Amino acid sequence: MTAHVLILGGTTEARALATALAARPGLRVTTSLAGRVSAPARLEGEVRVGGFGGADGLGAWLRDARVDALVDATHPFAAAMSTHAAQAAARTGVPMVALRRPGWSAGPGDVWHDARSLPEAAELLPALGHRVFLTTGRLGLGAFAHLTDQHFLVRSVEPPDPPLPPHTEVLLARGPFTPDGERELLRTHRIDVLVTKDSGGAATAAKLGAARELGIPVVVVRRPAAPPGVPSVADVAGVLAWLDGVV
């Protein structure tokens, strides 16, 4: 009997999980992507693109596709999707686990300022610097649009959505990034404050080390709370062990 696993993807870990599961006999693997990236990297197994229509739509899809296990491997800041997934899993009785890479922690020499949201991060900036390296992705940048005294270097994979701050330079790039490259970028653009989401992982962590070395303060937007009642694992191996117990 073939078991069907649905991965809510969009992360490096989701891609690695799809590869691992596709190599296992007796498993059908489908990865769902939101469709926000125009040219996603190739994935093993089946792929669907686009939203489900909230928790009800996802629940219907779980039933219709006869899904046996659901893995939420979305970005740590995809709070709405994670909430809908938890609700759909609870309503349908489909076992669910969240794959969440560990967040970042400040170390010796780091000058970090925590923020609970992008608007709160924007409030901190006037007191911290004037040349801002903004690496929070292409969505939600309107939270900074009222800051007219700062110059922003915005890095994202896809062009950011307006509105943007009036003094903005856009850099389109996809990680992983190197320590040498990040140091050079910060120096070249004369960055004096960095803003990032607590995405975790190694692909984009080099900027934090570069900021530490150059004495640049970092505003870290902390993750939203995870949906209650959903078990969480830190890596692909954790998901595989969990699946062995439910499938």
Coordinates of C-alpha atoms in Angstrom, one line a residue:
M1 CA 0.0 0.0 0.0
T2 CA 1.4 3.4 -1.0
A3 CA 1.3 6.2 1.7
H4 CA 0.8 9.8 0.5
V5 CA 2.9 12.5 2.2
L6 CA 2.1 16.2 1.5
I7 CA 4.9 18.7 2.1
L8 CA 4.1 22.3 2.4
G9 CA 7.3 23.6 0.9
G10 CA 9.3 26.6 -0.1
T11 CA 12.4 26.1 2.0
T12 CA 15.7 24.3 1.5
E13 CA 14.7 21.8 4.1
A14 CA 11.5 21.0 2.2
R15 CA 13.5 20.3 -0.9
A16 CA 15.9 18.0 0.9
L17 CA 12.9 16.2 2.5
A18 CA 11.2 15.7 -0.9
T19 CA 14.5 14.1 -2.2
A20 CA 14.8 11.8 0.9
L21 CA 11.1 10.7 0.7
A22 CA 11.1 10.2 -3.1
A23 CA 13.9 7.6 -2.6
R24 CA 11.8 5.6 -0.2
P25 CA 9.7 2.7 -1.6
G26 CA 6.0 2.8 -0.8
L27 CA 5.7 6.5 -0.5
R28 CA 4.0 9.1 -2.8
V29 CA 5.4 12.6 -2.2
T30 CA 3.7 15.8 -3.1
T31 CA 5.2 19.2 -2.4
S32 CA 3.0 22.3 -2.4
L33 CA 4.5 25.7 -3.3
A34 CA 2.7 29.0 -2.8
G35 CA 3.8 30.2 -6.2
R36 CA 5.6 33.4 -5.0
V37 CA 8.9 32.5 -6.7
S38 CA 8.6 32.5 -10.5
A39 CA 11.3 29.9 -11.1
P40 CA 11.6 27.5 -8.1
A41 CA 14.3 25.0 -8.0
R42 CA 13.5 21.4 -9.2
L43 CA 11.8 19.1 -6.7
E44 CA 11.6 15.4 -6.5
G45 CA 8.2 13.8 -6.5
E46 CA 4.9 15.6 -7.5
V47 CA 4.6 19.4 -7.3
R48 CA 1.5 21.6 -7.0
V49 CA 1.6 25.3 -7.1
G50 CA -0.9 27.8 -5.6
G51 CA -2.9 28.3 -2.5
F52 CA -5.6 25.9 -1.1
G53 CA -8.2 28.4 -0.1
G54 CA -7.6 28.5 3.6
A55 CA -8.0 25.7 6.2
D56 CA -11.2 24.4 4.6
G57 CA -9.7 24.2 1.1
L58 CA -6.6 22.4 2.5
G59 CA -8.8 20.0 4.5
A60 CA -10.7 19.1 1.3
W61 CA -7.5 18.6 -0.6
L62 CA -6.1 16.3 2.2
R63 CA -9.3 14.2 2.0
D64 CA -9.6 14.1 -1.8
A65 CA -5.9 13.3 -2.3
R66 CA -6.0 10.7 0.5
V67 CA -3.0 12.2 2.3
D68 CA -1.7 10.1 5.1
A69 CA 0.8 12.6 6.7
L70 CA 1.3 16.3 6.4
V71 CA 4.7 18.1 6.9
D72 CA 4.7 21.8 7.3
A73 CA 8.1 22.8 6.0
T74 CA 7.2 26.4 5.1
H75 CA 9.2 29.4 6.0
P76 CA 9.2 30.1 9.8
F77 CA 7.3 33.4 9.0
A78 CA 4.5 31.8 7.0
A79 CA 2.3 32.0 10.0
A80 CA -1.1 32.0 8.1
M81 CA -0.2 28.9 6.2
S82 CA 1.0 27.1 9.3
T83 CA -2.2 28.0 11.1
H84 CA -4.4 26.8 8.2
A85 CA -2.4 23.6 8.1
A86 CA -2.8 22.9 11.8
Q87 CA -6.6 23.5 11.5
A88 CA -6.9 21.3 8.5
A89 CA -5.0 18.5 10.0
A90 CA -7.1 18.7 13.2
R91 CA -10.3 18.6 11.3
T92 CA -9.3 15.7 9.0
G93 CA -7.3 13.6 11.5
V94 CA -4.3 13.7 9.3
P95 CA -1.0 13.4 11.4
M96 CA 1.1 16.6 11.1
V97 CA 4.6 17.7 12.0
A98 CA 6.4 21.0 11.5
L99 CA 9.9 21.1 10.2
R100 CA 11.5 24.2 11.6
R101 CA 15.2 25.0 11.4
P102 CA 16.5 26.4 14.7
G103 CA 16.5 30.2 14.9
W104 CA 19.6 32.3 15.3
S105 CA 21.0 33.4 18.7
A106 CA 23.3 36.3 19.5
G107 CA 26.9 35.5 20.4
P108 CA 29.8 37.4 21.8
G109 CA 30.3 40.7 19.9
D110 CA 26.9 40.8 18.4
V111 CA 24.8 43.9 18.9
W112 CA 21.3 42.8 18.3
H113 CA 18.0 44.5 18.8
D114 CA 14.9 42.3 18.9
A115 CA 11.6 43.3 17.2
R116 CA 8.3 41.5 17.2
S117 CA 7.3 42.7 13.7
L118 CA 8.4 44.7 10.7
P119 CA 6.7 47.9 11.9
E120 CA 8.5 47.6 15.3
A121 CA 11.8 47.1 13.4
A122 CA 11.1 50.3 11.4
E123 CA 10.6 52.2 14.7
L124 CA 14.1 51.2 15.9
L125 CA 16.0 52.3 12.8
P126 CA 16.2 56.1 13.2
A127 CA 18.2 55.7 16.4
L128 CA 20.5 53.0 14.9
G129 CA 21.7 54.1 11.5
H130 CA 21.0 55.8 8.1
R131 CA 22.2 53.2 5.6
V132 CA 20.1 50.1 6.1
F133 CA 20.7 46.6 4.6
L134 CA 17.1 45.2 4.6
T135 CA 17.0 41.5 4.1
T136 CA 13.4 40.6 5.2
G137 CA 12.2 39.5 1.8
R138 CA 10.1 41.2 -0.8
L139 CA 6.8 41.4 1.2
G140 CA 5.8 43.8 3.9
L141 CA 8.3 46.5 3.0
G142 CA 5.6 49.1 3.2
A143 CA 6.3 49.1 7.0
F144 CA 9.5 51.1 6.1
A145 CA 8.0 53.4 3.5
H146 CA 7.6 56.3 5.8
L147 CA 11.3 56.5 6.6
T148 CA 12.6 59.3 4.4
D149 CA 15.9 59.9 6.2
Q150 CA 17.3 56.4 5.6
H151 CA 18.8 54.9 2.5
F152 CA 17.8 51.2 2.0
L153 CA 19.6 48.4 0.2
V154 CA 16.9 45.8 -0.2
R155 CA 18.0 42.2 -1.1
S156 CA 15.4 39.7 -2.2
V157 CA 15.1 36.8 -4.6
E158 CA 12.2 38.5 -6.6
P159 CA 11.5 42.2 -7.1
P160 CA 9.9 43.6 -3.9
D161 CA 6.3 44.6 -3.8
P162 CA 5.5 48.4 -3.4
P163 CA 5.2 50.6 -1.5
L164 CA 9.0 51.0 -0.8
P165 CA 11.0 53.6 1.1
P166 CA 11.7 56.6 -1.1
H167 CA 15.5 56.0 -1.0
T168 CA 15.8 52.4 -2.0
E169 CA 18.2 50.3 -4.0
V170 CA 17.2 46.8 -4.9
L171 CA 19.6 43.9 -5.1
L172 CA 18.2 40.6 -6.5
A173 CA 20.1 37.6 -5.3
R174 CA 19.6 34.1 -3.9
G175 CA 21.6 32.5 -1.2
P176 CA 23.7 30.9 0.1
F177 CA 26.0 33.9 0.7
T178 CA 29.6 33.8 1.7
P179 CA 31.3 35.6 4.6
D180 CA 33.7 37.4 2.3
G181 CA 30.9 38.5 0.0
E182 CA 28.8 39.8 2.8
R183 CA 31.7 41.8 4.3
E184 CA 32.4 43.3 0.9
L185 CA 28.8 44.2 0.4
L186 CA 28.4 45.9 3.8
R187 CA 31.6 47.9 3.2
T188 CA 30.8 48.9 -0.4
H189 CA 27.4 50.2 0.4
R190 CA 28.6 51.8 3.7
I191 CA 25.9 49.9 5.7
D192 CA 25.5 51.0 9.3
V193 CA 22.5 48.8 10.3
L194 CA 21.2 45.4 9.2
V195 CA 17.6 44.3 9.4
T196 CA 16.7 40.6 9.1
K197 CA 14.1 38.1 10.0
D198 CA 15.1 35.2 12.3
S199 CA 15.0 32.7 9.4
G200 CA 17.7 30.5 10.9
G201 CA 19.8 28.2 8.8
A202 CA 23.2 28.6 7.2
A203 CA 22.2 29.9 3.7
T204 CA 21.8 33.6 4.8
A205 CA 23.7 33.6 8.2
A206 CA 26.9 35.0 6.8
K207 CA 25.6 38.5 7.0
L208 CA 25.3 38.2 10.8
G209 CA 29.0 37.3 11.1
A210 CA 30.0 40.1 8.8
A211 CA 27.9 42.6 10.8
R212 CA 29.6 41.4 14.0
E213 CA 33.1 41.8 12.5
L214 CA 32.3 45.3 11.3
G215 CA 30.5 46.4 14.5
I216 CA 27.2 46.9 12.7
P217 CA 24.0 46.6 14.8
V218 CA 21.4 44.1 13.7
V219 CA 17.6 44.4 14.1
V220 CA 16.2 40.8 14.3
V221 CA 12.5 40.3 13.7
R222 CA 11.6 37.3 15.8
R223 CA 9.4 34.5 14.6
P224 CA 5.7 34.4 15.2
A225 CA 4.4 31.8 17.6
A226 CA 3.9 28.3 16.2
P227 CA 0.3 26.9 16.2
P228 CA -0.3 25.0 19.4
G229 CA -0.4 21.3 19.5
V230 CA 1.7 20.6 16.5
P231 CA 4.9 18.6 17.1
S232 CA 8.1 20.2 15.7
V233 CA 11.4 18.8 14.5
A234 CA 14.6 20.6 13.6
D235 CA 15.8 18.6 10.5
V236 CA 14.9 16.1 7.8
A237 CA 16.1 13.2 10.0
G238 CA 13.6 14.2 12.6
V239 CA 10.8 14.1 10.0
L240 CA 11.8 10.7 8.8
A241 CA 11.8 9.4 12.3
W242 CA 8.4 10.9 12.9
L243 CA 7.0 9.4 9.7
D244 CA 8.3 5.9 10.7
G245 CA 5.9 6.2 13.7
V246 CA 2.8 7.4 11.8
V247 CA 2.9 5.9 8.3

